[in-house]
Amino acid sequence: MRVLNDRGYEIFFDEYIPEGVNKIVVALHGFSSSRKSSCILMLKDKLYEYKIGVIAFDFPAHGESLISGESLSVDNCLKDLDFICKYIREKYPKIEISLFASSFGGYVGMLYKHFYDMDFKDVIFRAPAIKMYDVLHRDIIDEKIENELKINGYFKFGYEREIDIYLSFLEELKKYNIFKLYEGRINLNYNIIHGTADNVVPINDSIEFCEKFDSILYRIEGADHRFKKYGELDQVIDIALDILK
């Protein structure tokens, strides 16, 4: 499915809504992933049995999105999320909405909770890239990419799809520092699921966040960032289901 947003481009999304739905979860994918990620597909299959719907969409320049990396910005990601949330509230006005967000999606979700007036029933983050700027600089940006940025103003990166990552996007990530923005906030009660062997987004970032902002941390022993070993994603989905039920 696709819908035209208020900035002139289409948002591609999937709507998995069981008959008699009692709750809808907005699912956000990670960086260079898509709404078809294995985690989101497992989540929607499991929740469907419990009459919990899932709506997932592609961030700009991700998945089936028709726009280029020039339109990949934190601001556009936030506005697209808000557009989808408003779509849900209009179409399903009496249904509770919750949030499940992975990695970069977790970063966007945390910013959205800070800047926008949206009261999610439950908030669940899987290995959220709370320090997204640091993640890119530590794990992706090397000397070669630094030179590309100086010469072209962008560099190419991608797993499922190659994306042009512009300097302006990196500057946004640096500007929107979650820990600084959340300073002074208490009793957030976010639910964070994180692998103890995550070598992309260190679990210490989630530990620090939970200690500072009164949130709950669920540890998956031995799991890395993608939770690809047998049974690890099942553990993530089971924890999410227990929270959402």
mmCIF file of C-alpha atoms in Angstrom:
data_model
loop_
_atom_site.group_PDB
_atom_site.id
_atom_site.type_symbol
_atom_site.label_atom_id
_atom_site.label_comp_id
_atom_site.label_asym_id
_atom_site.label_seq_id
_atom_site.Cartn_x
_atom_site.Cartn_y
_atom_site.Cartn_z
ATOM 1 C CA MET A 1 0.000 0.000 0.000
ATOM 2 C CA ARG A 2 1.045 3.594 -0.461
ATOM 3 C CA VAL A 3 -0.209 6.992 0.614
ATOM 4 C CA LEU A 4 0.814 10.484 -0.506
ATOM 5 C CA ASN A 5 2.090 12.559 2.380
ATOM 6 C CA ASP A 6 1.895 16.321 2.831
ATOM 7 C CA ARG A 7 5.434 16.815 1.467
ATOM 8 C CA GLY A 8 4.707 15.451 -1.989
ATOM 9 C CA TYR A 9 6.065 11.909 -1.901
ATOM 10 C CA GLU A 10 4.473 8.534 -1.251
ATOM 11 C CA ILE A 11 4.942 6.494 1.910
ATOM 12 C CA PHE A 12 4.924 2.745 1.301
ATOM 13 C CA PHE A 13 3.324 0.810 4.153
ATOM 14 C CA ASP A 14 1.750 -2.509 5.105
ATOM 15 C CA GLU A 15 -1.378 -2.831 7.192
ATOM 16 C CA TYR A 16 -1.902 -6.141 9.025
ATOM 17 C CA ILE A 17 -5.218 -5.732 10.848
ATOM 18 C CA PRO A 18 -7.081 -8.793 12.195
ATOM 19 C CA GLU A 19 -10.843 -8.871 12.501
ATOM 20 C CA GLY A 20 -11.882 -7.584 15.924
ATOM 21 C CA VAL A 21 -8.570 -5.757 16.383
ATOM 22 C CA ASN A 22 -8.084 -4.389 19.903
ATOM 23 C CA LYS A 23 -4.705 -2.677 19.538
ATOM 24 C CA ILE A 24 -2.455 -1.489 16.698
ATOM 25 C CA VAL A 25 1.340 -1.437 16.834
ATOM 26 C CA VAL A 26 3.347 0.964 14.661
ATOM 27 C CA ALA A 27 6.553 -0.919 13.777
ATOM 28 C CA LEU A 28 9.688 0.995 12.777
ATOM 29 C CA HIS A 29 12.577 -0.700 10.976
ATOM 30 C CA GLY A 30 16.305 -0.111 11.344
ATOM 31 C CA PHE A 31 18.803 1.804 9.221
ATOM 32 C CA SER A 32 19.143 0.490 5.652
ATOM 33 C CA SER A 33 16.405 -2.055 6.380
ATOM 34 C CA SER A 34 12.710 -1.915 5.450
ATOM 35 C CA ARG A 35 9.170 -2.577 6.610
ATOM 36 C CA LYS A 36 9.697 -6.170 5.394
ATOM 37 C CA SER A 37 12.394 -6.915 7.971
ATOM 38 C CA SER A 38 12.332 -10.395 9.489
ATOM 39 C CA CYS A 39 11.588 -8.949 12.922
ATOM 40 C CA ILE A 40 8.549 -6.975 11.736
ATOM 41 C CA LEU A 41 7.211 -9.961 9.771
ATOM 42 C CA MET A 42 7.577 -12.237 12.812
ATOM 43 C CA LEU A 43 5.972 -9.605 15.012
ATOM 44 C CA LYS A 44 2.893 -9.183 12.823
ATOM 45 C CA ASP A 45 2.409 -12.964 12.512
ATOM 46 C CA LYS A 46 2.560 -13.470 16.287
ATOM 47 C CA LEU A 47 0.403 -10.473 17.234
ATOM 48 C CA TYR A 48 -2.249 -11.297 14.645
ATOM 49 C CA GLU A 49 -3.249 -14.335 16.708
ATOM 50 C CA TYR A 50 -4.047 -12.044 19.628
ATOM 51 C CA LYS A 51 -6.077 -9.557 17.567
ATOM 52 C CA ILE A 52 -3.266 -7.010 17.696
ATOM 53 C CA GLY A 53 -2.633 -5.288 14.363
ATOM 54 C CA VAL A 54 0.670 -4.034 12.954
ATOM 55 C CA ILE A 55 1.290 -1.149 10.564
ATOM 56 C CA ALA A 56 4.829 -0.749 9.203
ATOM 57 C CA PHE A 57 6.198 1.737 6.680
ATOM 58 C CA ASP A 58 9.448 2.450 4.843
ATOM 59 C CA PHE A 59 11.516 5.436 5.914
ATOM 60 C CA PRO A 60 12.589 7.808 3.093
ATOM 61 C CA ALA A 61 15.119 6.174 0.709
ATOM 62 C CA HIS A 62 14.529 2.785 2.362
ATOM 63 C CA GLY A 63 12.698 -0.290 1.121
ATOM 64 C CA GLU A 64 10.354 0.584 -1.743
ATOM 65 C CA SER A 65 10.498 4.339 -1.127
ATOM 66 C CA LEU A 66 10.772 6.134 -4.463
ATOM 67 C CA ILE A 67 12.759 9.078 -3.164
ATOM 68 C CA SER A 68 16.538 9.387 -3.025
ATOM 69 C CA GLY A 69 18.951 9.861 -0.160
ATOM 70 C CA GLU A 70 18.663 13.631 -0.539
ATOM 71 C CA SER A 71 15.266 13.337 1.170
ATOM 72 C CA LEU A 72 16.556 11.105 3.951
ATOM 73 C CA SER A 73 16.429 13.361 6.970
ATOM 74 C CA VAL A 74 15.538 12.935 10.613
ATOM 75 C CA ASP A 75 12.831 15.540 10.110
ATOM 76 C CA ASN A 76 11.215 13.600 7.240
ATOM 77 C CA CYS A 77 11.357 10.347 9.224
ATOM 78 C CA LEU A 78 9.581 12.035 12.134
ATOM 79 C CA LYS A 79 6.964 13.636 9.893
ATOM 80 C CA ASP A 80 6.300 10.336 8.097
ATOM 81 C CA LEU A 81 5.818 8.600 11.446
ATOM 82 C CA ASP A 82 3.430 11.349 12.517
ATOM 83 C CA PHE A 83 1.570 11.057 9.195
ATOM 84 C CA ILE A 84 1.090 7.307 9.734
ATOM 85 C CA CYS A 85 -0.030 7.825 13.360
ATOM 86 C CA LYS A 86 -2.633 10.373 12.225
ATOM 87 C CA TYR A 87 -3.772 7.942 9.513
ATOM 88 C CA ILE A 88 -4.323 5.276 12.180
ATOM 89 C CA ARG A 89 -6.164 7.618 14.529
ATOM 90 C CA GLU A 90 -8.497 8.680 11.723
ATOM 91 C CA LYS A 91 -9.149 5.169 10.391
ATOM 92 C CA TYR A 92 -9.285 3.401 13.772
ATOM 93 C CA PRO A 93 -10.335 6.155 16.206
ATOM 94 C CA LYS A 94 -11.217 3.844 19.115
ATOM 95 C CA ILE A 95 -8.173 1.562 18.936
ATOM 96 C CA GLU A 96 -5.140 1.943 21.234
ATOM 97 C CA ILE A 97 -1.816 2.542 19.466
ATOM 98 C CA SER A 98 1.551 1.202 20.649
ATOM 99 C CA LEU A 99 5.080 1.528 19.265
ATOM 100 C CA PHE A 100 7.692 -1.131 18.456
ATOM 101 C CA ALA A 101 10.926 0.241 17.010
ATOM 102 C CA SER A 102 14.297 -1.282 16.143
ATOM 103 C CA SER A 103 17.761 0.309 16.082
ATOM 104 C CA PHE A 104 17.572 3.538 13.993
ATOM 105 C CA GLY A 105 13.789 3.223 14.255
ATOM 106 C CA GLY A 106 14.258 3.338 18.032
ATOM 107 C CA TYR A 107 16.195 6.590 17.690
ATOM 108 C CA VAL A 108 13.383 8.056 15.568
ATOM 109 C CA GLY A 109 10.779 6.749 18.004
ATOM 110 C CA MET A 110 12.505 8.367 20.975
ATOM 111 C CA LEU A 111 12.707 11.684 19.142
ATOM 112 C CA TYR A 112 9.052 11.389 18.173
ATOM 113 C CA LYS A 113 8.063 10.795 21.799
ATOM 114 C CA HIS A 114 9.999 13.946 22.719
ATOM 115 C CA PHE A 115 8.754 16.299 19.997
ATOM 116 C CA TYR A 116 5.226 15.104 19.188
ATOM 117 C CA ASP A 117 2.016 14.810 21.151
ATOM 118 C CA MET A 118 1.320 11.093 20.742
ATOM 119 C CA ASP A 119 0.328 8.971 23.714
ATOM 120 C CA PHE A 120 1.311 5.403 22.831
ATOM 121 C CA LYS A 121 -0.190 2.746 25.093
ATOM 122 C CA ASP A 122 3.066 0.744 25.163
ATOM 123 C CA VAL A 123 6.533 1.705 23.940
ATOM 124 C CA ILE A 124 9.005 -1.049 23.026
ATOM 125 C CA PHE A 125 12.485 -0.527 21.605
ATOM 126 C CA ARG A 126 14.683 -3.306 20.243
ATOM 127 C CA ALA A 127 18.404 -2.407 20.477
ATOM 128 C CA PRO A 128 17.643 1.307 19.977
ATOM 129 C CA ALA A 129 20.436 3.371 18.432
ATOM 130 C CA ILE A 130 20.116 6.009 21.143
ATOM 131 C CA LYS A 131 23.469 7.484 20.088
ATOM 132 C CA MET A 132 22.871 7.128 16.342
ATOM 133 C CA TYR A 133 25.543 9.663 15.379
ATOM 134 C CA ASP A 134 28.161 7.702 17.328
ATOM 135 C CA VAL A 135 27.004 4.414 15.785
ATOM 136 C CA LEU A 136 27.571 5.664 12.218
ATOM 137 C CA HIS A 137 30.921 7.240 13.030
ATOM 138 C CA ARG A 138 32.195 4.211 14.910
ATOM 139 C CA ASP A 139 30.953 1.406 12.654
ATOM 140 C CA ILE A 140 30.582 2.872 9.163
ATOM 141 C CA ILE A 141 32.459 6.107 8.568
ATOM 142 C CA ASP A 142 36.141 5.467 7.908
ATOM 143 C CA GLU A 143 38.857 7.584 6.285
ATOM 144 C CA LYS A 144 37.691 6.700 2.764
ATOM 145 C CA ILE A 145 34.122 7.760 3.535
ATOM 146 C CA GLU A 146 35.351 10.941 5.226
ATOM 147 C CA ASN A 147 37.061 11.836 1.948
ATOM 148 C CA GLU A 148 33.880 11.068 -0.029
ATOM 149 C CA LEU A 149 31.959 13.420 2.262
ATOM 150 C CA LYS A 150 34.497 16.201 1.740
ATOM 151 C CA ILE A 151 34.470 15.802 -2.039
ATOM 152 C CA ASN A 152 30.818 14.946 -2.777
ATOM 153 C CA GLY A 153 28.893 15.923 0.340
ATOM 154 C CA TYR A 154 27.571 12.354 0.655
ATOM 155 C CA PHE A 155 28.645 8.707 0.677
ATOM 156 C CA LYS A 156 26.951 5.484 -0.423
ATOM 157 C CA PHE A 157 25.955 2.845 2.106
ATOM 158 C CA GLY A 158 23.444 0.039 2.346
ATOM 159 C CA TYR A 159 22.516 -3.536 3.198
ATOM 160 C CA GLU A 160 19.170 -4.190 1.494
ATOM 161 C CA ARG A 161 19.410 -1.032 -0.607
ATOM 162 C CA GLU A 162 22.276 1.367 -1.286
ATOM 163 C CA ILE A 163 21.523 4.849 0.026
ATOM 164 C CA ASP A 164 23.243 8.185 -0.492
ATOM 165 C CA ILE A 165 23.968 9.447 3.032
ATOM 166 C CA TYR A 166 24.349 13.216 2.993
ATOM 167 C CA LEU A 167 26.355 15.362 5.376
ATOM 168 C CA SER A 168 23.155 17.219 6.303
ATOM 169 C CA PHE A 169 21.711 13.944 7.664
ATOM 170 C CA LEU A 170 24.798 13.353 9.812
ATOM 171 C CA GLU A 171 24.547 16.915 11.131
ATOM 172 C CA GLU A 172 20.942 16.248 12.148
ATOM 173 C CA LEU A 173 22.006 13.115 14.030
ATOM 174 C CA LYS A 174 24.626 15.120 15.885
ATOM 175 C CA LYS A 175 22.104 17.855 16.683
ATOM 176 C CA TYR A 176 19.405 15.528 18.011
ATOM 177 C CA ASN A 177 21.180 14.054 21.029
ATOM 178 C CA ILE A 178 18.675 11.862 22.906
ATOM 179 C CA PHE A 179 20.387 12.098 26.285
ATOM 180 C CA LYS A 180 20.525 15.904 26.155
ATOM 181 C CA LEU A 181 16.941 16.219 24.907
ATOM 182 C CA TYR A 182 15.605 13.919 27.646
ATOM 183 C CA GLU A 183 17.532 15.638 30.448
ATOM 184 C CA GLY A 184 15.403 15.990 33.557
ATOM 185 C CA ARG A 185 12.705 13.549 32.471
ATOM 186 C CA ILE A 186 11.672 10.738 34.818
ATOM 187 C CA ASN A 187 9.368 7.717 34.898
ATOM 188 C CA LEU A 188 9.317 7.137 31.139
ATOM 189 C CA ASN A 189 8.610 3.416 31.533
ATOM 190 C CA TYR A 190 9.902 2.570 28.072
ATOM 191 C CA ASN A 191 10.592 -1.117 27.455
ATOM 192 C CA ILE A 192 14.007 -1.802 25.916
ATOM 193 C CA ILE A 193 15.107 -5.208 24.617
ATOM 194 C CA HIS A 194 18.850 -5.523 23.977
ATOM 195 C CA GLY A 195 21.371 -8.259 23.253
ATOM 196 C CA THR A 196 24.324 -8.506 25.616
ATOM 197 C CA ALA A 197 26.734 -9.151 22.695
ATOM 198 C CA ASP A 198 25.559 -6.273 20.475
ATOM 199 C CA ASN A 199 28.672 -4.962 18.668
ATOM 200 C CA VAL A 200 26.804 -2.251 16.716
ATOM 201 C CA VAL A 201 24.775 -0.526 19.423
ATOM 202 C CA PRO A 202 26.398 -1.271 22.796
ATOM 203 C CA ILE A 203 24.000 -2.492 25.463
ATOM 204 C CA ASN A 204 25.650 0.006 27.817
ATOM 205 C CA ASP A 205 23.786 2.785 25.974
ATOM 206 C CA SER A 206 20.474 1.143 26.895
ATOM 207 C CA ILE A 207 21.647 0.472 30.462
ATOM 208 C CA GLU A 208 22.562 4.143 30.856
ATOM 209 C CA PHE A 209 19.225 5.267 29.394
ATOM 210 C CA CYS A 210 17.163 2.958 31.613
ATOM 211 C CA GLU A 211 19.029 4.046 34.748
ATOM 212 C CA LYS A 212 18.636 7.751 33.957
ATOM 213 C CA PHE A 213 15.066 7.710 32.708
ATOM 214 C CA ASP A 214 13.348 4.966 34.710
ATOM 215 C CA SER A 215 12.792 2.472 31.930
ATOM 216 C CA ILE A 216 12.814 -1.325 31.847
ATOM 217 C CA LEU A 217 15.645 -3.304 30.238
ATOM 218 C CA TYR A 218 15.210 -6.873 28.978
ATOM 219 C CA ARG A 219 18.545 -8.559 28.228
ATOM 220 C CA ILE A 220 18.903 -11.313 25.639
ATOM 221 C CA GLU A 221 22.065 -13.144 26.670
ATOM 222 C CA GLY A 222 24.617 -13.584 23.867
ATOM 223 C CA ALA A 223 22.501 -11.862 21.206
ATOM 224 C CA ASP A 224 24.147 -9.470 18.745
ATOM 225 C CA HIS A 225 22.490 -6.490 17.049
ATOM 226 C CA ARG A 226 20.461 -8.522 14.553
ATOM 227 C CA PHE A 227 19.328 -11.314 16.919
ATOM 228 C CA LYS A 228 20.038 -13.864 14.189
ATOM 229 C CA LYS A 229 21.003 -16.883 16.266
ATOM 230 C CA TYR A 230 18.329 -19.544 16.675
ATOM 231 C CA GLY A 231 15.535 -18.476 19.003
ATOM 232 C CA GLU A 232 16.767 -14.943 19.691
ATOM 233 C CA LEU A 233 14.142 -13.130 17.623
ATOM 234 C CA ASP A 234 11.531 -15.423 19.151
ATOM 235 C CA GLN A 235 12.612 -14.167 22.572
ATOM 236 C CA VAL A 236 12.238 -10.562 21.385
ATOM 237 C CA ILE A 237 8.757 -11.221 20.021
ATOM 238 C CA ASP A 238 7.679 -13.115 23.169
ATOM 239 C CA ILE A 239 8.777 -10.209 25.386
ATOM 240 C CA ALA A 240 6.954 -7.730 23.135
ATOM 241 C CA LEU A 241 3.828 -9.886 23.193
ATOM 242 C CA ASP A 242 3.842 -10.102 27.011
ATOM 243 C CA ILE A 243 4.050 -6.299 27.206
ATOM 244 C CA LEU A 244 1.377 -5.693 24.578
ATOM 245 C CA LYS A 245 -1.089 -8.255 25.959
#
